[in-house]
């Protein structure tokens, strides 16, 4: 069943070969670890590369950057480096032990042997190391019997206090369970349930990161269902339930906007159904990014606009100016969420016609026709022309120039 990554092909394997060559030249011993080894044992292709070194990797990293055109994405504490080579993520860190002084705290770390490094990991299936510079033997280092667990499709934690040390491992277990169709071993599940309250101790940005990871999976719905079933994140129950109502819309938006994070799409869709109080709480619970806050605020703007259009209290040009301040993503989310057919018609009208409306004259000609310089005054003139055009009060170049001159006179008066 086991296949060496060096025998497989694909872009990540090519890059791994090149990295091994750099390690050889740098005279450094490297190990492939974590998911990279696990997935190869399962028979899945190598998609990212996790490496461990026995000495500080700074010199090796400098060589990789110089020789393989690698981009350094992050260099964090504990001598951990995140690189991108081609499109392949490469993580490099130095072999270490970790010791936690309090639940969900920061670990105290010490350099350690590769065997000991395996014991700091989350599950036995992720605690296997493959030496990459020992020629044909490449004997796997598997002190926690991870290969046996992979063969029996079992997710097993390495010690009693693992989930106390780092409660995010509880959600990692669910993620692997659903992704790989593995079972969580009985004692591991008991420990997860015993320690699930420690998830409350994780900082808000870590919870957001966890949600982000869930939505990078192919089947986020089954992960969310399992989290709800085991009541792992009780303070987020309503949000998670709401997420699970939007999978098909979120997927279709993602196909049109592939670069947008899935979590943002789900947050935007859910924001539609939350009160401002709930949105405020969400901001605190997840430490939303500025971009996510902007999206959530745009959704609120559109929600208010729906109310105004229902009462016919707003002109078409006002609708235009309000929608102009929103992103295409938030309008797309609205079009999947609003049930009001009149508003959907207005959104369609905005996307296909209104948003393209502009004065018939360009800025330079408008300045020449009105005798004003480019600047805020010209902005007022353009706004007046667009308003009148959208509301059907003027048409044609002559009428636009006439209106522009009138606006300038009024502003100078
Ligand atoms: P994926 O296929 O999702 O990339 P992965 O196993 O490579 O899975 P990463 O999050 O990239 O997961 O982490 C790499 C390795 O680092 C893991 O396999 C595991 O050995 C270790 N690891 C990551 N997060 C933790 C954690 N919270 N606690 C202990 N070990 C961890």
Short mmCIF file of C-alpha atoms and ligand atoms in Angstrom, two decimals:
data_model
loop_
_atom_site.label_atom_id
_atom_site.label_comp_id
_atom_site.label_asym_id
_atom_site.label_seq_id
_atom_site.Cartn_x
_atom_site.Cartn_y
_atom_site.Cartn_z
CA UNK A 1 0.00 0.00 0.00
CA UNK A 2 2.79 2.44 0.95
CA UNK A 3 4.41 4.27 -1.95
CA UNK A 4 7.42 6.53 -1.59
CA UNK A 5 6.65 10.13 -2.67
CA UNK A 6 9.82 9.92 -4.72
CA UNK A 7 8.21 7.28 -6.92
CA UNK A 8 5.16 9.40 -7.72
CA UNK A 9 4.86 12.18 -10.27
CA UNK A 10 3.15 15.57 -10.27
CA UNK A 11 4.20 19.18 -9.67
CA UNK A 12 4.66 18.79 -5.88
CA UNK A 13 6.86 15.69 -6.36
CA UNK A 14 9.00 17.56 -8.90
CA UNK A 15 9.50 20.36 -6.41
CA UNK A 16 10.27 17.88 -3.63
CA UNK A 17 13.07 16.43 -5.81
CA UNK A 18 14.52 19.90 -6.29
CA UNK A 19 14.30 20.62 -2.54
CA UNK A 20 16.11 17.36 -1.77
CA UNK A 21 18.89 18.46 -4.13
CA UNK A 22 19.18 21.81 -2.33
CA UNK A 23 19.30 19.95 1.02
CA UNK A 24 22.09 17.73 -0.30
CA UNK A 25 24.11 20.75 -1.42
CA UNK A 26 23.38 22.55 1.87
CA UNK A 27 24.49 19.46 3.79
CA UNK A 28 21.29 19.34 5.81
CA UNK A 29 19.21 16.37 6.86
CA UNK A 30 15.48 16.79 6.05
CA UNK A 31 12.35 14.74 6.76
CA UNK A 32 8.99 14.73 5.06
CA UNK A 33 6.30 14.76 7.77
CA UNK A 34 2.60 15.22 8.56
CA UNK A 35 -0.10 15.14 5.91
CA UNK A 36 2.45 14.73 3.10
CA UNK A 37 3.46 11.31 4.44
CA UNK A 38 -0.04 10.34 5.59
CA UNK A 39 -1.60 11.05 2.20
CA UNK A 40 1.09 9.07 0.36
CA UNK A 41 0.45 6.07 2.60
CA UNK A 42 -3.27 6.37 1.87
CA UNK A 43 -2.45 6.68 -1.83
CA UNK A 44 -3.42 10.31 -2.32
CA UNK A 45 -1.26 12.63 -4.43
CA UNK A 46 1.32 14.86 -2.80
CA UNK A 47 -0.26 18.34 -2.73
CA UNK A 48 1.81 20.24 -0.20
CA UNK A 49 5.18 19.62 1.40
CA UNK A 50 5.84 19.58 5.15
CA UNK A 51 9.51 19.32 6.10
CA UNK A 52 11.40 19.06 9.36
CA UNK A 53 15.10 19.79 9.84
CA UNK A 54 17.29 18.82 12.79
CA UNK A 55 19.16 22.12 12.85
CA UNK A 56 18.09 25.74 12.38
CA UNK A 57 16.87 25.86 8.78
CA UNK A 58 17.72 29.51 7.96
CA UNK A 59 20.69 28.71 5.71
CA UNK A 60 18.74 25.95 3.94
CA UNK A 61 15.75 28.33 3.47
CA UNK A 62 18.03 31.00 1.98
CA UNK A 63 19.33 28.41 -0.49
CA UNK A 64 15.82 27.28 -1.43
CA UNK A 65 14.79 30.88 -2.04
CA UNK A 66 17.87 31.55 -4.14
CA UNK A 67 17.87 28.33 -6.15
CA UNK A 68 14.18 27.45 -6.54
CA UNK A 69 12.69 30.91 -6.85
CA UNK A 70 10.66 30.27 -3.71
CA UNK A 71 8.52 32.99 -2.16
CA UNK A 72 8.75 33.35 1.62
CA UNK A 73 5.18 33.82 2.82
CA UNK A 74 5.76 33.69 6.55
CA UNK A 75 8.55 33.25 9.05
CA UNK A 76 7.11 32.77 12.49
CA UNK A 77 8.44 31.92 15.91
CA UNK A 78 9.77 28.39 16.56
CA UNK A 79 11.82 28.59 13.32
CA UNK A 80 8.82 27.83 11.14
CA UNK A 81 8.89 28.94 7.53
CA UNK A 82 6.06 28.97 4.98
CA UNK A 83 7.13 29.11 1.36
CA UNK A 84 5.43 28.88 -2.00
CA UNK A 85 7.31 27.24 -4.85
CA UNK A 86 5.36 27.35 -8.11
CA UNK A 87 1.89 26.80 -6.68
CA UNK A 88 3.03 24.33 -4.05
CA UNK A 89 2.97 25.32 -0.36
CA UNK A 90 6.11 24.21 1.47
CA UNK A 91 6.38 24.34 5.29
CA UNK A 92 9.75 23.93 6.95
CA UNK A 93 10.36 23.81 10.69
CA UNK A 94 12.98 22.62 13.09
CA UNK A 95 12.44 19.42 15.04
CA UNK A 96 11.15 20.21 18.56
CA UNK A 97 9.17 19.16 21.61
CA UNK A 98 6.28 21.20 22.96
CA UNK A 99 5.13 21.55 26.54
CA UNK A 100 1.89 23.33 27.47
CA UNK A 101 1.67 25.11 30.82
CA UNK A 102 -2.09 25.76 30.65
CA UNK A 103 -5.03 24.72 28.44
CA UNK A 104 -4.96 26.40 25.03
CA UNK A 105 -1.81 28.27 26.05
CA UNK A 106 1.35 28.89 24.09
CA UNK A 107 3.71 25.91 24.20
CA UNK A 108 7.20 26.02 25.66
CA UNK A 109 9.43 24.52 23.03
CA UNK A 110 12.84 22.85 22.95
CA UNK A 111 14.89 21.49 20.07
CA UNK A 112 14.52 17.71 19.97
CA UNK A 113 15.17 14.56 17.98
CA UNK A 114 12.91 13.65 15.07
CA UNK A 115 11.37 10.87 17.15
CA UNK A 116 10.40 13.29 19.92
CA UNK A 117 9.06 15.75 17.35
CA UNK A 118 6.54 13.09 16.35
CA UNK A 119 5.10 13.04 19.89
CA UNK A 120 4.15 16.75 19.81
CA UNK A 121 1.79 16.16 16.89
CA UNK A 122 -1.98 15.90 16.85
CA UNK A 123 -2.74 12.33 15.75
CA UNK A 124 -0.72 9.19 15.13
CA UNK A 125 -1.54 9.28 11.41
CA UNK A 126 0.17 12.70 11.22
CA UNK A 127 3.15 11.65 13.35
CA UNK A 128 5.21 9.77 10.76
CA UNK A 129 8.49 11.08 9.32
CA UNK A 130 10.27 10.01 6.18
CA UNK A 131 14.02 10.70 5.93
CA UNK A 132 14.71 12.13 2.49
CA UNK A 133 18.47 11.82 2.24
CA UNK A 134 19.16 8.21 3.11
CA UNK A 135 19.12 6.78 -0.38
CA UNK A 136 17.02 3.73 -1.11
CA UNK A 137 16.03 2.76 2.44
CA UNK A 138 13.84 5.77 3.41
CA UNK A 139 12.64 3.79 6.46
CA UNK A 140 9.70 5.57 8.02
CA UNK A 141 9.96 6.90 11.57
CA UNK A 142 6.69 5.89 13.17
CA UNK A 143 7.05 5.85 16.96
CA UNK A 144 3.29 6.14 17.63
CA UNK A 145 2.15 3.38 15.24
CA UNK A 146 0.58 5.79 12.77
CA UNK A 147 0.87 3.40 9.82
CA UNK A 148 -1.27 0.82 11.63
CA UNK A 149 -3.88 3.51 12.37
CA UNK A 150 -3.90 4.68 8.77
CA UNK A 151 -4.45 1.09 7.63
CA UNK A 152 -7.37 0.71 10.03
CA UNK A 153 -8.64 4.24 9.13
CA UNK A 154 -8.45 5.36 12.72
CA UNK A 155 -7.85 8.84 14.14
CA UNK A 156 -6.01 8.46 17.44
CA UNK A 157 -4.73 11.21 19.68
CA UNK A 158 -1.28 10.76 21.19
CA UNK A 159 -1.90 11.46 24.88
CA UNK A 160 -4.65 12.21 27.44
CA UNK A 161 -4.07 15.99 27.56
CA UNK A 162 -3.67 16.65 23.86
CA UNK A 163 -7.05 18.41 23.46
CA UNK A 164 -6.50 20.45 26.62
CA UNK A 165 -3.14 21.57 25.32
CA UNK A 166 -4.57 22.61 21.99
CA UNK A 167 -8.38 22.41 21.69
CA UNK A 168 -8.23 23.23 17.97
CA UNK A 169 -7.19 19.58 17.55
CA UNK A 170 -10.81 18.65 18.37
CA UNK A 171 -11.98 20.32 15.18
CA UNK A 172 -8.98 18.94 13.26
CA UNK A 173 -10.16 15.45 14.22
CA UNK A 174 -13.61 16.17 12.75
CA UNK A 175 -12.06 17.60 9.62
CA UNK A 176 -9.99 14.45 9.01
CA UNK A 177 -12.88 12.18 9.97
CA UNK A 178 -15.09 13.73 7.30
CA UNK A 179 -12.42 14.29 4.66
CA UNK A 180 -10.81 10.86 4.81
CA UNK A 181 -13.86 8.85 5.95
CA UNK A 182 -11.80 7.65 8.96
CA UNK A 183 -13.27 6.87 12.41
CA UNK A 184 -12.32 8.67 15.57
CA UNK A 185 -11.00 6.01 17.94
CA UNK A 186 -13.21 5.52 21.05
CA UNK A 187 -10.87 6.95 23.71
CA UNK A 188 -10.00 9.85 21.43
CA UNK A 189 -13.70 10.69 21.02
CA UNK A 190 -14.21 10.49 24.80
CA UNK A 191 -11.30 12.89 25.34
CA UNK A 192 -12.68 15.25 22.71
CA UNK A 193 -16.03 15.37 24.47
CA UNK A 194 -14.38 15.71 27.89
CA UNK A 195 -12.29 18.66 26.73
CA UNK A 196 -14.60 20.40 24.27
CA UNK A 197 -15.27 23.24 26.74
CA UNK A 198 -11.66 24.32 26.26
CA UNK A 199 -12.56 25.41 22.73
CA UNK A 200 -13.98 28.51 24.45
CA UNK A 201 -10.43 29.47 25.40
CA UNK A 202 -9.27 29.84 21.82
CA UNK A 203 -8.85 33.45 20.67
CA UNK A 204 -11.44 34.78 18.21
CA UNK A 205 -9.01 34.90 15.28
CA UNK A 206 -8.15 31.22 15.83
CA UNK A 207 -11.86 30.31 15.66
CA UNK A 208 -12.12 32.30 12.44
CA UNK A 209 -9.09 30.42 11.10
CA UNK A 210 -10.78 27.13 12.00
CA UNK A 211 -13.91 28.14 10.07
CA UNK A 212 -11.73 29.20 7.16
CA UNK A 213 -10.12 25.74 7.12
CA UNK A 214 -13.53 24.05 7.22
CA UNK A 215 -14.65 25.95 4.15
CA UNK A 216 -11.52 24.97 2.26
CA UNK A 217 -12.67 21.36 2.49
CA UNK A 218 -14.70 19.78 -0.28
CA UNK A 219 -17.61 18.85 2.00
CA UNK A 220 -17.90 21.59 4.64
CA UNK A 221 -21.54 20.67 5.26
CA UNK A 222 -20.73 17.28 6.78
CA UNK A 223 -18.06 18.85 9.03
CA UNK A 224 -20.49 21.51 10.25
CA UNK A 225 -23.20 18.90 10.80
CA UNK A 226 -20.81 16.85 12.95
CA UNK A 227 -19.71 19.92 14.95
CA UNK A 228 -23.37 20.71 15.61
CA UNK A 229 -24.15 17.10 16.48
CA UNK A 230 -21.36 16.98 19.08
CA UNK A 231 -22.17 20.54 20.21
CA UNK A 232 -18.52 21.55 19.94
CA UNK A 233 -18.99 25.28 19.34
CA UNK A 234 -22.22 26.12 21.21
CA UNK A 235 -21.75 29.88 20.98
CA UNK A 236 -21.74 29.61 17.18
CA UNK A 237 -24.68 27.21 16.82
CA UNK A 238 -26.96 29.71 15.07
CA UNK A 239 -24.27 30.80 12.69
CA UNK A 240 -23.31 27.21 11.82
CA UNK A 241 -26.98 26.29 11.25
CA UNK A 242 -27.30 29.29 9.01
CA UNK A 243 -24.14 28.30 7.08
CA UNK A 244 -25.66 24.90 6.43
CA UNK A 245 -28.66 26.48 4.68
CA UNK A 246 -26.52 28.19 2.07
CA UNK A 247 -24.28 25.55 0.56
CA UNK A 248 -25.74 25.49 -2.93
CA UNK A 249 -25.88 29.30 -3.29
CA UNK A 250 -22.39 29.66 -1.78
CA UNK A 251 -21.03 27.08 -4.22
CA UNK A 252 -22.51 28.81 -7.24
CA UNK A 253 -21.14 32.20 -6.10
CA UNK A 254 -17.72 30.59 -5.56
CA UNK A 255 -17.67 29.33 -9.16
CA UNK A 256 -18.18 32.91 -10.39
CA UNK A 257 -15.80 34.41 -7.81
CA UNK A 258 -13.14 31.73 -7.29
CA UNK A 259 -10.64 34.05 -5.61
CA UNK A 260 -13.04 35.04 -2.81
CA UNK A 261 -12.65 32.97 0.37
CA UNK A 262 -15.57 30.60 0.84
CA UNK A 263 -15.88 31.67 4.49
CA UNK A 264 -16.54 35.25 3.36
CA UNK A 265 -19.31 34.11 1.03
CA UNK A 266 -20.94 32.12 3.85
CA UNK A 267 -20.55 35.02 6.29
CA UNK A 268 -22.13 37.39 3.78
CA UNK A 269 -25.08 35.05 3.20
CA UNK A 270 -25.61 34.53 6.92
CA UNK A 271 -25.29 38.27 7.65
CA UNK A 272 -28.48 38.70 5.67
CA UNK A 273 -30.44 36.88 8.38
CA UNK A 274 -28.73 38.30 11.47
CA UNK A 275 -29.82 41.32 13.50
CA UNK A 276 -27.33 44.14 14.01
CA UNK A 277 -26.87 42.95 17.60
CA UNK A 278 -26.00 39.44 16.40
CA UNK A 279 -23.65 40.89 13.78
CA UNK A 280 -21.87 42.87 16.48
CA UNK A 281 -21.44 39.69 18.52
CA UNK A 282 -20.13 37.87 15.50
CA UNK A 283 -17.52 40.54 14.99
CA UNK A 284 -16.27 39.91 18.53
CA UNK A 285 -16.55 36.12 18.40
CA UNK A 286 -14.62 35.79 15.13
CA UNK A 287 -12.51 38.96 15.07
CA UNK A 288 -13.73 39.56 11.52
CA UNK A 289 -11.20 41.05 9.12
CA UNK A 290 -11.73 44.55 7.72
CA UNK A 291 -12.74 42.99 4.43
CA UNK A 292 -15.32 40.76 6.12
CA UNK A 293 -16.66 43.72 8.10
CA UNK A 294 -16.96 45.71 4.89
CA UNK A 295 -18.91 42.88 3.28
CA UNK A 296 -21.21 42.52 6.29
CA UNK A 297 -21.86 46.30 6.29
CA UNK A 298 -22.64 46.25 2.58
CA UNK A 299 -25.15 43.49 3.19
CA UNK A 300 -26.81 45.70 5.85
CA UNK A 301 -26.93 48.57 3.35
CA UNK A 302 -28.65 46.36 0.78
CA UNK A 303 -31.07 45.01 3.42
CA UNK A 304 -32.11 48.58 4.28
CA UNK A 305 -32.44 49.37 0.61
CA UNK A 306 -34.87 46.46 0.18
CA UNK A 307 -37.08 47.97 2.91
CA UNK A 308 -37.00 51.40 1.27
CA UNK A 309 -37.89 50.05 -2.17
CA UNK A 310 -40.79 48.09 -0.65
CA UNK A 311 -42.37 51.35 0.49
CA UNK A 312 -41.56 53.04 -2.84
CA UNK A 313 -39.81 55.74 -0.83
CA UNK A 314 -36.78 55.94 -3.04
CA UNK A 315 -35.95 57.08 -6.56
CA UNK A 316 -34.14 54.94 -9.09
CA UNK A 317 -31.13 57.28 -8.94
CA UNK A 318 -30.94 56.96 -5.14
CA UNK A 319 -30.97 53.17 -5.55
CA UNK A 320 -28.13 53.57 -8.06
CA UNK A 321 -26.03 55.67 -5.69
CA UNK A 322 -26.56 53.28 -2.77
CA UNK A 323 -25.74 50.20 -4.83
CA UNK A 324 -22.72 51.95 -6.32
CA UNK A 325 -21.13 51.87 -2.86
CA UNK A 326 -21.49 48.07 -2.64
CA UNK A 327 -19.29 45.36 -4.11
CA UNK A 328 -20.34 42.97 -6.85
CA UNK A 329 -19.95 40.15 -4.29
CA UNK A 330 -22.44 41.65 -1.83
CA UNK A 331 -24.96 42.24 -4.64
CA UNK A 332 -24.47 38.68 -5.83
CA UNK A 333 -25.11 37.42 -2.29
CA UNK A 334 -28.22 39.62 -2.14
CA UNK A 335 -29.54 38.23 -5.40
CA UNK A 336 -29.28 34.71 -3.94
CA UNK A 337 -30.89 35.69 -0.65
CA UNK A 338 -33.65 38.26 -1.28
CA UNK A 339 -37.10 36.85 -1.90
CA UNK A 340 -38.63 40.21 -2.90
CA UNK A 341 -39.14 39.92 -6.68
CA UNK A 342 -39.38 43.72 -7.16
CA UNK A 343 -35.93 44.15 -5.60
CA UNK A 344 -34.49 41.33 -7.68
CA UNK A 345 -35.74 43.19 -10.78
CA UNK A 346 -34.05 46.35 -9.51
CA UNK A 347 -30.79 44.50 -8.91
CA UNK A 348 -30.93 43.07 -12.43
CA UNK A 349 -31.66 46.53 -13.82
CA UNK A 350 -28.67 47.89 -11.89
CA UNK A 351 -26.27 45.20 -13.13
CA UNK A 352 -27.38 45.32 -16.75
CA UNK A 353 -28.10 49.05 -17.25
CA UNK A 354 -27.86 51.49 -14.35
CA UNK A 355 -24.29 50.83 -13.36
CA UNK A 356 -23.10 51.77 -16.86
CA UNK A 357 -24.91 55.13 -16.95
CA UNK A 358 -22.57 58.09 -17.34
CA UNK A 359 -22.62 61.54 -18.94
CA UNK A 360 -22.45 61.50 -22.75
CA UNK A 361 -19.49 63.94 -22.59
CA UNK A 362 -16.18 62.89 -21.12
CA UNK A 363 -14.64 64.84 -18.22
CA UNK A 364 -12.48 67.06 -20.43
CA UNK A 365 -15.40 68.06 -22.69
CA UNK A 366 -17.60 68.70 -19.66
CA UNK A 367 -14.95 71.02 -18.20
CA UNK A 368 -14.69 72.84 -21.52
CA UNK A 369 -18.47 73.17 -21.86
CA UNK A 370 -18.97 74.51 -18.33
CA UNK A 371 -15.70 76.35 -17.78
CA UNK A 372 -14.93 74.53 -14.53
CA UNK A 373 -11.71 72.68 -13.68
CA UNK A 374 -11.54 69.00 -12.80
CA UNK A 375 -12.23 68.49 -9.11
CA UNK A 376 -15.06 68.20 -6.60
CA UNK A 377 -17.27 70.64 -8.51
CA UNK A 378 -17.07 68.47 -11.60
CA UNK A 379 -18.05 65.51 -9.39
CA UNK A 380 -21.24 67.38 -8.40
CA UNK A 381 -22.02 68.08 -12.04
CA UNK A 382 -21.53 64.45 -13.04
CA UNK A 383 -23.71 63.29 -10.14
CA UNK A 384 -26.50 65.69 -11.19
CA UNK A 385 -26.35 64.49 -14.81
CA UNK A 386 -26.44 60.81 -13.79
CA UNK A 387 -29.35 61.46 -11.40
CA UNK A 388 -31.37 63.25 -14.07
CA UNK A 389 -30.58 60.61 -16.72
CA UNK A 390 -31.53 57.67 -14.48
CA UNK A 391 -34.71 59.36 -13.30
CA UNK A 392 -35.64 60.05 -16.93
CA UNK A 393 -35.57 63.87 -16.56
CA UNK A 394 -33.13 64.60 -19.38
CA UNK A 395 -31.80 62.93 -22.48
CA UNK A 396 -29.23 63.91 -25.08
CA UNK A 397 -25.96 65.84 -25.01
CA UNK A 398 -27.51 69.33 -25.25
CA UNK A 399 -29.73 68.71 -22.23
CA UNK A 400 -26.76 67.43 -20.26
CA UNK A 401 -24.69 70.54 -21.03
CA UNK A 402 -27.62 72.76 -20.12
CA UNK A 403 -28.04 70.95 -16.79
CA UNK A 404 -24.29 71.06 -16.11
CA UNK A 405 -24.24 74.86 -16.60
CA UNK A 406 -27.29 75.23 -14.36
CA UNK A 407 -25.60 73.20 -11.61
CA UNK A 408 -22.41 75.27 -11.87
CA UNK A 409 -24.43 78.53 -11.67
CA UNK A 410 -26.32 77.24 -8.62
CA UNK A 411 -23.13 76.16 -6.92
CA UNK A 412 -21.49 79.53 -7.57
CA UNK A 413 -24.54 81.54 -6.45
P1 LIG B 1 -3.71 18.85 5.35
O1 LIG B 1 -3.87 17.69 4.46
O2 LIG B 1 -4.97 19.45 5.85
O3 LIG B 1 -2.69 19.87 4.87
P2 LIG B 1 -1.79 18.25 7.32
O4 LIG B 1 -1.75 17.04 8.18
O5 LIG B 1 -0.66 18.49 6.39
O6 LIG B 1 -3.16 18.16 6.63
P3 LIG B 1 -1.26 20.85 8.47
O7 LIG B 1 -2.23 21.73 9.15
O8 LIG B 1 -0.62 21.28 7.21
O9 LIG B 1 -1.99 19.47 8.29
O10 LIG B 1 -0.13 20.50 9.53
C1 LIG B 1 1.01 19.73 9.21
C2 LIG B 1 1.33 18.78 10.34
O11 LIG B 1 1.64 19.53 11.52
C3 LIG B 1 0.18 17.87 10.76
O12 LIG B 1 0.14 16.72 9.97
C4 LIG B 1 0.53 17.58 12.19
O13 LIG B 1 1.54 16.61 12.27
C5 LIG B 1 1.11 18.88 12.66
N1 LIG B 1 0.09 19.76 13.25
C6 LIG B 1 -0.62 20.72 12.64
N2 LIG B 1 -1.45 21.32 13.50
C7 LIG B 1 -1.26 20.73 14.69
C8 LIG B 1 -1.80 20.91 15.98
N3 LIG B 1 -2.73 21.82 16.22
N4 LIG B 1 -1.34 20.12 16.97
C9 LIG B 1 -0.38 19.20 16.74
N5 LIG B 1 0.17 18.97 15.56
C10 LIG B 1 -0.26 19.72 14.53
#
